Amino acid sequence: MTRTDVPSFIAQERRLVTEIPGPRSRALEARRGAAVADGVSTSLPVYIAAGSGAVLVDVDGNALIDLGSGIAVTGVGHAEESVVDAVQEQVARFSHTCFMVTPYESYVAVCEELNTVTPGDGAKVSALFNSGAEAVENAVKIARHATGRQAVVVFDHAYHGRTNLTMALTAKSMPYKDGFGPFAPEVYRVPVSYPFRDPEAMSGPEAAERALRLIETQVGADNVACVLIEPIQGEGGFVVPAPGFLAALASWCTAHGALFVADEIQTGFCRTGDWFACQHEGVVPDLVTTAKGIAGGMPLAAVTGRAEIMNAVHVGGLGGTYGGNPVACSAALAAIALMRHRDLAGAARRIGDVVLERLRSLQGAHDAIGDIRGRGAMCAFELVQPGTKKADPEATGAIVRACHAAGVVVLSCGTFGNVIRLLPPLVIGEELLREGLDVLSEATTSILGAR
Ligand SMILES: *Cc1c(COP(=O)(O)O)cnc(C)c1O
């Protein structure tokens, strides 16, 4: 296919021409069964042939509205033109040299962008990697090296990846950790601020106090290399901490010589209506991990932080064969430029207004929607047995499946599997967004109404 064959002719509309999944997708799914390891799961077995903006077209010719962005990756939209151009241009020049062997400008330029857009005014530097998990692993390496300490504090409902260290950092056993131990040591878990499930009226600073007392008594403040947290938890259920929680943790870190590390892998790059979620709380982390939305769909990740912390690591202590691959770096530069020029943070705030208004009216109609929450284009609702806070993963799965059958990609999440999350591309048009939400509302009403 040439460039002009693919995305530009894809209308921004939902169009179903077969059942979902269609016959070609089902044939591919059968082939997959014999070829692909069962451990790799799939939410919606519809095989994709092309994408554009907020629409995915499958091999049967169905056009789906994407409210998941490949898990918060394609914020700039599928096959975004400037990203496609940058990738094609770079891959034709050279695709790899290894920055540790012979460097190239785009790696430096991505680091410059990261040092500019991440929170904090002081001197910062960055290092580039391939995946979110790899970025988190490296943030921990850097924090340990810079502080000379070992303990890493993480939270209930946290998700930080699937490698050995990041499995230890992740809270949920099934499916991420079950049977994969032993896990890395010196990882300590404390309660997060989860307003819907915390005691009534527990403030952010009170929730921080609850966590910090445990750290002080069970770990010892002087042993803590870093406190690692998602400013809004992603896989754990889009948990937005109470105001003041993050700031209290960050100031405790400063007072005790520990580093505050923000895992902004899911929340970063305009998703929550600002460049990074920490900014809503005025918190400046010592280190920030990024990935997902950074490069318009190409695999890239980074650790960015205060220069004196990052540069504490000896020369040669950080790196990897592919980290900061030139094609991924070119894509990131195009994606970041687009975020700036099209004000995708503002777009995310407008998306959030539309989504939250719709979720509020749904909640008004259904007692089973226990909580709605989120920021910008990262919103979710939590399904419970009416009148209780008992999770209802069955209703959640049924609503997600009904959306899929109607041609709208939505994802679930949450420690209890009872949260439906919305992560539309930030470039989605309002009409298409509203149509996707109509489908979600109808699915929710028909599933919950039938109970
Ligand atoms: C997805 C995610 C990761 C892991 O990223 P991968 O690229 O899948 O390794 C880590 N932290 C958070 C908050 C994430 O959402």
XYZ file of C-alpha atoms and ligand atoms in Angstrom:
466
model
C 0.000 0.000 0.000
C 1.254 3.457 -0.696
C 0.790 6.368 1.633
C -2.181 7.759 -0.308
C -3.990 4.411 -0.373
C -4.403 4.207 3.335
C -5.630 6.621 5.912
C -6.871 9.755 4.218
C -9.882 8.076 2.660
C -11.024 6.571 5.928
C -14.101 8.536 6.935
C -14.416 9.404 10.619
C -17.542 7.310 11.053
C -18.741 4.000 12.491
C -19.864 1.540 9.839
C -20.686 -2.118 10.417
C -20.905 -4.384 7.375
C -20.622 -7.782 9.138
C -21.193 -9.078 12.639
C -18.295 -8.370 15.030
C -15.926 -10.134 14.677
C -16.554 -10.767 10.981
C -15.662 -13.909 9.014
C -12.144 -12.810 8.065
C -11.317 -11.863 11.650
C -12.686 -15.195 12.840
C -10.511 -17.044 10.303
C -7.440 -15.153 11.503
C -8.379 -15.875 15.103
C -8.451 -19.591 14.291
C -4.999 -19.336 12.681
C -3.764 -17.448 15.696
C -4.861 -20.234 18.029
C -2.230 -22.548 16.539
C 0.527 -19.949 16.189
C 0.361 -17.478 19.073
C 0.986 -18.277 22.719
C -2.235 -18.439 24.729
C -0.722 -16.217 27.441
C -1.059 -13.182 25.180
C -4.665 -12.060 25.573
C -6.879 -9.948 23.293
C -9.878 -7.832 24.343
C -11.589 -7.687 20.968
C -10.474 -10.220 18.314
C -11.144 -7.963 15.355
C -8.109 -7.876 13.061
C -7.182 -4.373 11.981
C -6.302 -3.474 8.408
C -5.987 0.315 8.692
C -6.668 3.222 10.975
C -7.092 6.969 10.817
C -7.836 9.518 13.503
C -10.241 7.822 15.902
C -11.418 5.103 13.505
C -10.095 1.561 13.020
C -11.027 -0.430 9.912
C -10.930 -4.218 10.206
C -10.195 -6.907 7.623
C -13.942 -7.353 6.977
C -14.418 -3.658 6.179
C -16.063 -2.656 9.474
C -15.155 0.814 10.764
C -14.973 1.006 14.563
C -14.851 4.020 16.851
C -11.713 3.714 18.972
C -12.195 4.865 22.573
C -9.071 3.036 23.760
C -6.190 4.378 21.637
C -4.316 1.065 21.961
C -4.167 1.773 25.720
C -3.516 5.526 25.626
C -0.867 5.309 22.898
C -2.333 6.929 19.790
C -3.341 10.212 21.392
C -2.463 12.051 18.178
C -4.724 9.662 16.239
C -4.091 6.577 14.128
C -1.740 7.018 11.166
C -1.403 10.709 11.948
C -0.049 12.296 8.813
C 2.984 14.121 10.212
C 3.969 11.030 12.238
C 3.659 8.810 9.147
C 5.755 11.244 7.116
C 8.432 11.452 9.822
C 8.628 7.669 10.126
C 8.821 7.109 6.372
C 11.444 9.789 5.934
C 13.610 8.442 8.757
C 13.306 4.751 7.933
C 14.471 5.460 4.385
C 17.572 7.255 5.741
C 18.624 4.752 8.415
C 16.679 2.689 10.910
C 19.313 1.866 13.514
C 22.860 2.591 14.576
C 22.529 2.174 18.367
C 22.888 5.517 20.137
C 25.607 3.967 22.315
C 27.693 3.209 19.211
C 27.159 6.146 16.825
C 24.602 8.770 17.882
C 22.101 10.857 15.890
C 20.318 14.170 16.386
C 16.725 12.991 16.907
C 17.606 11.227 20.190
C 19.063 14.473 21.533
C 16.058 16.448 20.275
C 13.565 14.102 21.978
C 15.475 14.486 25.253
C 15.388 18.287 24.830
C 11.621 18.150 24.317
C 11.148 15.914 27.360
C 13.294 18.177 29.527
C 11.097 21.115 28.432
C 7.595 19.636 28.700
C 7.970 17.675 31.970
C 7.191 19.526 35.232
C 9.944 21.525 36.964
C 12.176 24.395 35.905
C 15.589 23.169 37.046
C 18.215 21.514 34.828
C 16.903 18.148 33.617
C 18.245 15.358 31.416
C 16.645 12.233 29.921
C 17.485 8.709 28.799
C 15.458 6.764 26.229
C 14.236 3.162 26.286
C 11.793 0.886 24.434
C 8.894 0.186 26.754
C 7.216 1.543 29.818
C 8.431 -1.326 31.973
C 11.984 -0.675 30.880
C 11.646 3.006 31.781
C 10.333 2.119 35.252
C 13.181 -0.375 35.790
C 15.673 2.316 34.871
C 14.035 4.920 37.113
C 14.497 2.511 40.023
C 18.125 1.848 39.017
C 18.776 5.591 38.913
C 16.988 6.270 42.211
C 18.962 3.536 43.981
C 22.246 4.703 42.548
C 21.616 8.382 43.304
C 20.444 7.806 46.899
C 22.602 4.822 47.829
C 19.410 3.255 49.244
C 17.398 0.193 48.182
C 13.758 0.326 49.279
C 11.108 1.147 46.688
C 7.670 2.179 47.952
C 4.665 1.433 45.727
C 0.898 1.464 46.215
C -2.184 -0.711 46.260
C -3.717 -0.994 42.754
C -0.413 0.058 41.124
C 0.570 -1.117 37.650
C 4.140 -0.623 36.456
C 4.747 -3.423 33.935
C 5.409 -7.121 33.389
C 9.189 -7.579 33.728
C 10.539 -9.142 36.900
C 11.116 -5.911 38.823
C 7.973 -4.241 37.500
C 5.848 -7.301 38.363
C 7.079 -6.853 41.927
C 6.037 -3.183 41.726
C 2.613 -4.074 40.284
C -0.161 -4.846 42.777
C -2.538 -7.226 41.028
C -1.717 -10.926 41.066
C -4.014 -12.229 38.308
C -3.072 -12.041 35.461
C 0.160 -10.100 35.909
C 2.061 -12.012 38.615
C 0.373 -15.340 39.294
C 2.940 -18.136 39.111
C 5.740 -15.875 37.867
C 7.646 -15.422 41.128
C 10.017 -15.137 42.880
C 9.830 -11.371 42.638
C 12.473 -8.726 43.174
C 13.090 -7.800 46.827
C 13.028 -4.421 48.612
C 9.593 -3.474 47.296
C 7.073 -2.225 49.888
C 3.371 -1.640 49.233
C 1.219 0.886 51.077
C -2.384 2.122 50.638
C -3.120 4.691 47.962
C -5.763 7.416 48.172
C -8.888 5.864 46.601
C -11.707 8.278 47.465
C -14.552 5.906 46.458
C -13.260 3.083 48.665
C -11.511 4.981 51.463
C -13.300 5.863 54.700
C -15.809 8.663 54.092
C -14.238 12.121 53.938
C -10.614 10.954 54.224
C -8.641 13.852 52.760
C -5.601 13.549 50.517
C -3.172 14.560 53.284
C -4.842 12.067 55.675
C -4.469 9.279 53.116
C -0.811 10.277 52.660
C -0.344 10.175 56.429
C -1.773 6.619 56.502
C 0.805 5.547 53.882
C 3.729 7.468 55.336
C 3.264 6.077 58.880
C 3.543 2.572 57.419
C 6.669 3.495 55.501
C 8.274 5.028 58.562
C 7.474 2.121 60.869
C 7.876 -0.832 58.493
C 10.570 0.330 56.066
C 12.328 3.230 57.767
C 12.485 6.619 56.063
C 16.269 6.453 55.709
C 16.070 3.249 53.661
C 13.732 4.600 51.006
C 15.326 5.194 47.605
C 12.064 6.286 46.003
C 8.317 6.500 46.271
C 6.945 5.418 42.887
C 3.376 6.314 41.951
C 1.034 6.782 38.995
C -0.503 10.247 39.574
C -3.752 8.740 38.285
C -3.657 4.944 38.399
C -4.220 3.319 35.021
C -4.724 -0.469 34.992
C -5.685 -0.313 38.691
C -8.930 1.491 37.843
C -8.317 5.137 36.894
C -8.057 5.957 40.573
C -7.721 9.718 41.043
C -6.214 10.416 44.470
C -7.830 12.992 46.747
C -6.348 16.504 46.354
C -3.161 16.982 48.345
C -2.224 13.276 48.444
C 0.547 13.507 45.837
C 1.899 16.777 47.221
C 2.122 15.327 50.748
C 4.061 12.303 49.456
C 6.389 14.511 47.417
C 7.176 16.811 50.332
C 7.802 13.813 52.620
C 10.306 12.542 50.031
C 12.082 15.892 49.955
C 12.246 15.992 53.756
C 13.691 12.461 54.008
C 16.119 12.327 51.086
C 13.972 9.913 49.056
C 13.051 10.520 45.432
C 9.492 11.080 44.241
C 9.066 9.186 40.966
C 5.934 9.812 38.894
C 5.001 7.012 36.512
C 3.261 9.096 33.831
C 3.344 6.325 31.244
C -0.455 6.253 30.855
C -1.255 9.806 32.052
C 1.417 11.688 30.093
C 1.426 13.683 26.876
C -1.766 15.724 27.224
C -3.989 12.774 28.130
C -5.330 14.347 31.347
C -5.671 17.868 29.963
C -2.156 19.054 30.767
C 1.193 17.752 29.553
C 1.464 15.587 32.689
C -1.007 14.647 35.425
C 1.309 15.850 38.225
C 0.817 19.383 36.969
C -2.830 19.466 38.085
C -1.573 19.121 41.650
C 1.414 21.445 41.277
C 3.745 18.544 42.079
C 7.255 18.422 40.605
C 8.626 14.862 40.626
C 12.353 14.114 40.894
C 12.026 11.563 38.079
C 9.258 11.002 35.516
C 8.744 7.858 33.440
C 7.002 8.197 30.074
C 6.077 5.857 27.196
C 2.672 5.085 25.607
C 1.509 8.445 24.180
C 5.017 9.725 23.481
C 5.490 8.722 19.843
C 2.142 8.386 18.063
C 2.217 4.594 18.166
C 5.920 3.840 17.816
C 7.625 2.090 20.746
C 9.586 4.594 22.819
C 9.979 5.297 26.541
C 11.991 7.635 28.714
C 13.162 8.597 32.158
C 13.484 12.344 32.696
C 14.721 13.972 35.863
C 16.853 16.442 37.725
C 20.302 16.463 36.161
C 22.221 15.841 39.386
C 20.113 12.735 40.105
C 20.169 11.316 36.585
C 23.878 12.015 36.157
C 24.770 10.249 39.404
C 24.876 7.057 37.351
C 28.319 6.141 35.973
C 28.947 6.327 32.219
C 27.724 3.091 30.615
C 25.300 2.334 33.463
C 22.208 3.081 31.372
C 21.293 2.076 27.829
C 20.208 -0.778 25.578
C 20.511 -1.805 21.945
C 17.301 -0.230 20.679
C 16.584 2.454 23.279
C 15.758 5.717 21.488
C 15.544 4.066 18.082
C 15.795 6.756 15.362
C 12.452 5.889 13.734
C 10.681 6.062 17.092
C 12.467 9.345 17.905
C 11.362 10.921 14.616
C 7.792 9.825 15.345
C 8.002 11.327 18.844
C 9.216 14.677 17.538
C 6.304 14.820 15.092
C 3.794 13.733 17.746
C 5.019 16.237 20.343
C 4.970 19.053 17.770
C 1.376 18.169 16.964
C 0.392 18.135 20.655
C 1.788 21.633 20.943
C 0.429 23.119 17.709
C -3.034 21.596 17.995
C -3.227 22.155 21.771
C -4.125 18.527 22.472
C -4.158 19.266 26.211
C -7.049 21.652 25.557
C -8.658 19.002 23.349
C -8.349 16.486 26.204
C -10.104 18.892 28.594
C -12.978 19.347 26.136
C -13.252 15.570 25.681
C -13.361 15.198 29.472
C -16.245 17.685 29.731
C -18.293 15.770 27.161
C -17.487 12.339 28.641
C -18.041 13.245 32.293
C -21.348 14.970 31.530
C -22.546 11.805 29.805
C -21.270 9.531 32.576
C -23.002 11.720 35.176
C -26.335 11.381 33.460
C -25.803 7.604 33.177
C -24.983 7.448 36.872
C -28.188 9.353 37.615
C -30.132 6.577 35.897
C -28.283 3.545 37.315
C -27.536 2.747 40.971
C -25.017 0.183 39.734
C -22.650 2.975 38.677
C -20.926 3.510 42.000
C -18.386 6.098 40.935
C -17.357 8.153 37.940
C -13.977 9.785 37.855
C -11.105 10.928 35.716
C -9.380 13.929 34.292
C -9.352 15.158 30.731
C -9.523 12.337 28.217
C -8.875 9.693 30.912
C -12.299 8.941 32.402
C -13.937 5.856 33.850
C -16.880 4.495 35.782
C -17.001 1.775 38.370
C -19.773 -0.856 38.441
C -21.068 -2.235 41.738
C -23.991 -4.207 43.109
C -26.609 -1.476 43.661
C -26.589 -0.062 47.165
C -23.147 -1.550 47.967
C -19.534 -1.081 46.892
C -19.223 -4.725 45.906
C -17.592 -4.931 42.471
C -19.610 -6.210 39.519
C -17.094 -7.519 36.967
C -19.804 -9.547 35.163
C -21.871 -6.469 34.272
C -18.643 -4.686 33.332
C -17.645 -7.432 30.907
C -21.149 -7.573 29.438
C -21.209 -3.812 28.769
C -17.749 -3.915 27.186
C -18.802 -6.817 24.932
C -22.006 -5.023 23.921
C -19.971 -1.950 22.923
C -17.604 -4.111 20.906
C -20.488 -5.804 19.106
C -21.801 -2.348 18.185
C -18.446 -1.218 16.801
C -17.015 0.823 19.674
C -13.700 -0.133 21.262
C -13.776 0.379 25.036
C -11.542 -1.231 27.658
C -12.095 -2.393 31.201
C -9.600 -2.110 34.047
C -9.433 -2.138 37.829
C -8.142 -4.463 40.515
C -11.674 -5.885 40.756
C -12.274 -5.860 36.970
C -15.277 -3.569 37.369
C -14.144 -0.312 35.775
C -14.861 0.794 32.206
C -12.301 3.295 30.984
C -12.370 5.720 28.096
C -9.142 6.792 26.415
C -10.145 8.256 23.043
C -7.557 9.677 20.671
C -7.254 13.370 21.570
C -8.024 14.294 17.957
C -11.461 12.650 17.987
C -14.234 14.871 16.582
C -17.040 15.770 18.971
C -19.722 14.131 16.824
C -17.870 10.823 16.685
C -17.162 10.984 20.418
C -20.856 11.569 21.130
C -21.780 8.657 18.891
C -19.360 6.404 20.757
C -20.880 7.560 24.051
C -24.406 6.915 22.706
C -23.389 3.318 22.051
C -21.862 3.045 25.522
C -25.014 4.516 27.121
C -27.297 2.135 25.243
C -25.104 -0.847 26.123
C -25.007 0.177 29.780
C -28.739 0.765 29.967
C -29.596 -2.517 28.275
C -27.227 -4.597 30.449
C -28.045 -2.911 33.761
C -31.747 -2.630 32.919
C -31.897 -6.393 32.379
C -30.642 -7.111 35.907
C 1.469 0.518 30.459
C 2.124 0.988 31.687
C 3.411 0.547 32.044
C 4.169 -0.486 31.236
O 4.417 -0.044 29.942
P 4.827 -1.127 28.804
O 5.203 -0.275 27.629
O 3.627 -1.968 28.579
O 5.962 -1.896 29.356
C 3.978 1.073 33.188
N 3.329 1.984 33.937
C 2.095 2.428 33.624
C 1.448 3.445 34.483
C 1.442 1.934 32.501
O 0.206 2.347 32.212
